[in-house]
Short mmCIF file of C-alpha atoms in Angstrom, two decimals:
data_model
loop_
_atom_site.label_atom_id
_atom_site.label_comp_id
_atom_site.label_asym_id
_atom_site.label_seq_id
_atom_site.Cartn_x
_atom_site.Cartn_y
_atom_site.Cartn_z
CA MET L 989 -6.02 -40.83 -13.06
CA LYS L 990 -9.73 -41.70 -13.24
CA LYS L 991 -11.80 -39.86 -15.87
CA ALA L 992 -15.12 -38.21 -15.14
CA THR L 993 -18.06 -40.15 -16.24
CA LYS L 994 -20.90 -38.53 -18.25
CA LYS L 995 -23.02 -38.08 -15.39
CA GLU L 996 -20.06 -36.43 -13.36
CA ILE L 997 -19.55 -34.09 -16.48
CA GLU L 998 -23.22 -32.94 -16.48
CA ALA L 999 -23.08 -32.46 -12.64
CA ILE L 1000 -19.96 -30.48 -12.87
CA LYS L 1001 -21.37 -28.30 -15.73
CA SER L 1002 -24.58 -27.67 -13.74
CA ALA L 1003 -22.77 -26.63 -10.57
CA LEU L 1004 -20.47 -24.46 -12.38
CA LEU L 1005 -23.19 -22.65 -14.21
CA GLU L 1006 -25.11 -22.24 -10.93
CA ARG L 1007 -22.12 -20.91 -8.84
CA TYR L 1008 -21.18 -18.60 -11.86
CA PRO L 1009 -24.24 -17.62 -13.69
CA GLU L 1010 -22.96 -14.25 -14.98
CA ALA L 1011 -19.30 -14.56 -14.73
CA VAL L 1012 -17.16 -12.06 -16.74
CA THR L 1013 -13.55 -11.25 -16.89
CA GLU L 1014 -11.77 -9.47 -14.03
CA LEU L 1015 -9.91 -7.24 -16.53
CA SER L 1016 -10.83 -3.71 -16.76
CA TYR L 1017 -11.77 -2.32 -20.15
CA THR L 1018 -14.31 0.08 -21.69
CA ASN L 1019 -14.17 -0.91 -25.52
CA LEU L 1020 -13.07 -3.83 -27.68
CA TYR L 1021 -9.57 -2.26 -28.37
CA GLU L 1022 -8.88 -1.95 -24.41
CA LEU L 1023 -10.03 -5.57 -24.10
CA VAL L 1024 -7.66 -6.90 -26.65
CA VAL L 1025 -4.74 -5.09 -25.09
CA ALA L 1026 -5.70 -6.22 -21.50
CA VAL L 1027 -6.13 -9.91 -22.64
CA ALA L 1028 -2.70 -9.75 -24.53
CA LEU L 1029 -0.99 -8.24 -21.48
CA SER L 1030 -2.52 -10.88 -19.16
CA ALA L 1031 -0.61 -13.71 -20.76
CA GLN L 1032 1.44 -15.09 -17.79
CA CYS L 1033 0.58 -12.00 -15.80
CA THR L 1034 -2.14 -11.55 -13.19
CA ASP L 1035 -5.39 -9.70 -14.11
CA LYS L 1036 -4.74 -7.58 -11.00
CA ARG L 1037 -1.40 -6.59 -12.20
CA VAL L 1038 -2.83 -5.65 -15.80
CA ASN L 1039 -5.54 -3.52 -14.25
CA LEU L 1040 -2.91 -1.45 -12.46
CA ILE L 1041 -0.98 -0.95 -15.79
CA THR L 1042 -3.72 -0.29 -18.25
CA PRO L 1043 -5.16 2.99 -17.05
CA ALA L 1044 -1.84 4.87 -17.80
CA LEU L 1045 -1.42 3.03 -21.05
CA PHE L 1046 -4.93 3.85 -22.40
CA ASP L 1047 -4.63 7.42 -21.28
CA ALA L 1048 -1.56 7.71 -23.33
CA TYR L 1049 -2.86 5.69 -26.24
CA PRO L 1050 -6.66 5.84 -26.33
CA THR L 1051 -7.13 4.38 -29.58
CA PRO L 1052 -5.25 1.94 -32.02
CA ALA L 1053 -4.23 4.94 -34.17
CA HIS L 1054 -2.52 6.45 -31.15
CA LEU L 1055 -0.81 3.12 -30.16
CA ALA L 1056 0.25 2.47 -33.76
CA ARG L 1057 2.40 5.71 -33.66
CA ALA L 1058 3.79 5.08 -30.25
CA ASP L 1059 7.38 4.99 -29.46
CA ILE L 1060 8.00 1.53 -28.35
CA GLU L 1061 10.40 2.38 -25.48
CA GLU L 1062 7.63 4.55 -24.01
CA VAL L 1063 5.15 1.61 -24.12
CA LYS L 1064 7.78 -0.54 -22.48
CA ARG L 1065 8.05 1.98 -19.72
CA LEU L 1066 4.33 2.00 -19.26
CA ILE L 1067 4.05 -1.75 -18.93
CA GLN L 1068 7.42 -2.64 -17.50
CA SER L 1069 5.84 -4.09 -14.37
CA CYS L 1070 4.15 -6.84 -16.60
CA SER L 1071 5.88 -10.08 -17.32
CA PHE L 1072 7.70 -10.18 -20.83
CA PHE L 1073 7.00 -6.47 -21.25
CA ASN L 1074 9.65 -6.14 -23.87
CA ASN L 1075 7.99 -8.46 -26.45
CA LYS L 1076 4.46 -7.40 -25.36
CA ALA L 1077 5.31 -3.81 -26.17
CA ILE L 1078 6.56 -4.74 -29.50
CA ASN L 1079 3.55 -6.74 -30.23
CA LEU L 1080 1.13 -4.13 -29.06
CA VAL L 1081 2.47 -1.54 -31.45
CA LYS L 1082 2.56 -3.99 -34.34
CA MET L 1083 -1.03 -5.06 -33.40
CA ALA L 1084 -2.28 -1.40 -33.51
CA GLN L 1085 -0.50 -0.80 -36.77
CA ARG L 1086 -2.09 -3.73 -38.50
CA VAL L 1087 -5.48 -2.69 -37.03
CA VAL L 1088 -4.96 0.76 -38.63
CA ASP L 1089 -3.52 -0.35 -41.96
CA VAL L 1090 -5.69 -3.51 -42.65
CA TYR L 1091 -8.91 -2.89 -40.58
CA GLY L 1092 -9.39 0.96 -40.70
CA GLY L 1093 -8.75 1.30 -37.02
CA GLU L 1094 -11.47 -1.15 -35.98
CA ILE L 1095 -10.63 -4.34 -34.19
CA PRO L 1096 -11.85 -7.36 -36.18
CA LEU L 1097 -14.47 -9.48 -34.41
CA ASP L 1098 -13.44 -12.72 -36.14
CA GLU L 1099 -11.31 -15.45 -34.81
CA LYS L 1100 -9.07 -15.82 -37.89
CA GLU L 1101 -8.59 -12.06 -38.34
CA LEU L 1102 -7.70 -11.54 -34.59
CA THR L 1103 -5.16 -14.12 -34.72
CA THR L 1104 -3.34 -12.15 -37.57
CA LEU L 1105 -2.75 -9.49 -35.06
CA ALA L 1106 0.75 -9.55 -33.28
CA GLY L 1107 0.57 -11.00 -29.86
CA VAL L 1108 -2.82 -12.60 -30.43
CA GLY L 1109 -3.09 -16.48 -30.55
CA GLN L 1110 -6.00 -18.65 -30.52
CA LYS L 1111 -6.50 -18.34 -26.67
CA THR L 1112 -6.40 -14.57 -26.71
CA ALA L 1113 -8.80 -14.53 -29.48
CA HIS L 1114 -11.18 -16.99 -27.86
CA VAL L 1115 -10.93 -14.90 -24.55
CA VAL L 1116 -11.87 -11.74 -26.26
CA LEU L 1117 -14.83 -13.22 -28.24
CA ILE L 1118 -16.09 -15.05 -25.16
CA GLU L 1119 -16.11 -11.75 -23.14
CA TYR L 1120 -17.13 -9.39 -25.85
CA THR L 1121 -19.69 -11.51 -27.77
CA GLU L 1122 -20.54 -14.39 -25.46
CA ALA L 1123 -19.37 -16.73 -28.27
CA ASN L 1124 -19.83 -20.38 -27.60
CA LEU L 1125 -16.05 -21.04 -27.15
CA MET L 1126 -13.56 -22.31 -24.69
CA ALA L 1127 -10.15 -20.86 -23.71
CA VAL L 1128 -7.69 -22.70 -21.63
CA ASP L 1129 -5.50 -20.79 -19.32
CA THR L 1130 -3.42 -22.37 -16.42
CA HIS L 1131 -6.56 -22.20 -14.19
CA VAL L 1132 -8.64 -24.07 -16.60
CA PHE L 1133 -6.03 -26.47 -17.42
CA ARG L 1134 -5.43 -27.42 -13.76
CA VAL L 1135 -9.02 -27.54 -12.79
CA SER L 1136 -9.96 -29.60 -15.73
CA HIS L 1137 -7.26 -32.34 -14.92
CA ARG L 1138 -8.12 -32.42 -11.35
CA LEU L 1139 -11.81 -32.98 -12.16
CA GLY L 1140 -10.88 -35.70 -14.52
CA LEU L 1141 -12.52 -33.71 -17.49
CA SER L 1142 -9.18 -33.99 -19.40
CA ASP L 1143 -5.82 -36.02 -19.46
CA ASP L 1144 -4.36 -33.96 -22.39
CA ALA L 1145 -0.82 -32.67 -22.23
CA THR L 1146 -1.49 -29.51 -23.87
CA ALA L 1147 -3.86 -26.41 -23.48
CA VAL L 1148 -4.98 -26.67 -27.22
CA ALA L 1149 -5.84 -30.39 -26.74
CA THR L 1150 -7.61 -29.76 -23.33
CA GLU L 1151 -9.68 -27.00 -24.98
CA ALA L 1152 -10.93 -29.36 -27.71
CA THR L 1153 -11.77 -32.04 -24.97
CA LEU L 1154 -13.79 -29.51 -22.97
CA VAL L 1155 -15.59 -28.31 -26.20
CA LYS L 1156 -16.57 -31.87 -26.93
CA LYS L 1157 -17.72 -32.71 -23.49
CA PHE L 1158 -19.65 -29.45 -22.45
CA LYS L 1159 -20.93 -28.57 -25.82
CA THR L 1160 -22.99 -25.47 -24.86
CA ASP L 1161 -22.77 -22.62 -22.51
CA LEU L 1162 -19.04 -22.70 -23.22
CA HIS L 1163 -18.47 -18.80 -22.63
CA ARG L 1164 -19.95 -19.05 -19.04
CA LEU L 1165 -18.28 -22.36 -18.23
CA HIS L 1166 -14.85 -20.91 -19.34
CA GLN L 1167 -15.40 -17.88 -17.06
CA GLY L 1168 -16.49 -20.03 -14.12
CA LEU L 1169 -13.64 -22.55 -14.50
CA VAL L 1170 -11.19 -19.49 -14.33
CA LEU L 1171 -12.76 -18.07 -11.21
CA PHE L 1172 -12.98 -21.52 -9.63
CA GLY L 1173 -9.38 -22.16 -10.24
CA ARG L 1174 -8.21 -18.68 -9.13
CA TYR L 1175 -9.96 -18.61 -5.85
CA ILE L 1176 -10.92 -21.92 -4.75
CA CYS L 1177 -9.03 -24.75 -6.60
CA THR L 1178 -5.74 -22.98 -6.51
CA ALA L 1179 -2.36 -24.35 -7.64
CA LYS L 1180 -1.09 -24.35 -4.00
CA ASN L 1181 -3.26 -25.11 -0.83
CA PRO L 1182 -6.59 -25.60 -2.76
CA LYS L 1183 -9.57 -24.87 -0.44
CA CYS L 1184 -10.84 -28.60 -0.71
CA ASP L 1185 -12.35 -28.68 2.78
CA THR L 1186 -13.67 -25.12 3.23
CA GLU L 1187 -14.88 -23.73 -0.03
CA CYS L 1188 -14.98 -26.40 -2.74
CA PHE L 1189 -18.28 -27.03 -4.26
CA LEU L 1190 -16.86 -29.67 -6.57
CA LYS L 1191 -15.10 -31.79 -4.06
CA ALA L 1192 -17.13 -34.84 -4.67
CA TYR L 1193 -15.91 -34.98 -8.32
CA CYS L 1194 -12.16 -34.35 -7.60
CA LYS L 1195 -9.73 -36.90 -8.81
CA SER L 1196 -6.56 -35.33 -7.76
CA THR L 1197 -4.97 -32.24 -6.03
CA GLU L 1198 -1.79 -32.43 -8.24
CA GLY L 1199 -0.71 -28.94 -9.56
CA PHE L 1200 -1.19 -29.80 -13.33
CA LYS L 1201 0.53 -27.54 -15.75
CA PRO L 1202 0.32 -27.66 -19.70
CA ARG L 1203 3.50 -28.86 -21.46
#
């Protein structure tokens, strides 16, 4: 597959920033704690589904201290319509317990410290920091991975490697580019039946319509 040229990369970057100048997550949250929980739940689950789950969850456990004392079976019941709810419930309670025990009940706004929390890997930490602090970071989900490969921005086999490539090629405005790539992949450059002829504003740079997935 052909790779995007430097000129094409700059054009793609400009087009994404123009189309999505103020793009933010579609997850619903009111504070950092709620954002971390919502992002953790969104792994292999749609934002729309997460937004249906979290109101009752946050009503029952409004703070890390409440969640740290939660009965895991009750947490499972509240999030059971989410994929991998068993593991996610266990991780949410463990996450809250560490936040209380180690960080005094406050979610740490540091990548390394965030990734010490149960269920919070690099991608989740980056998404949180991108959304909450507008950090110049990139995070690669299935949408970003697919779009990056279709546009010839990356030919990497994994999400982590793709992230590093995008950081190297885009350099700046990464937080806005991440959000823009997510929205572009979610609504236009979809896995099945991408809207190539009707809505795609990046069609001139497309190298493939294959449904790329990270290994």
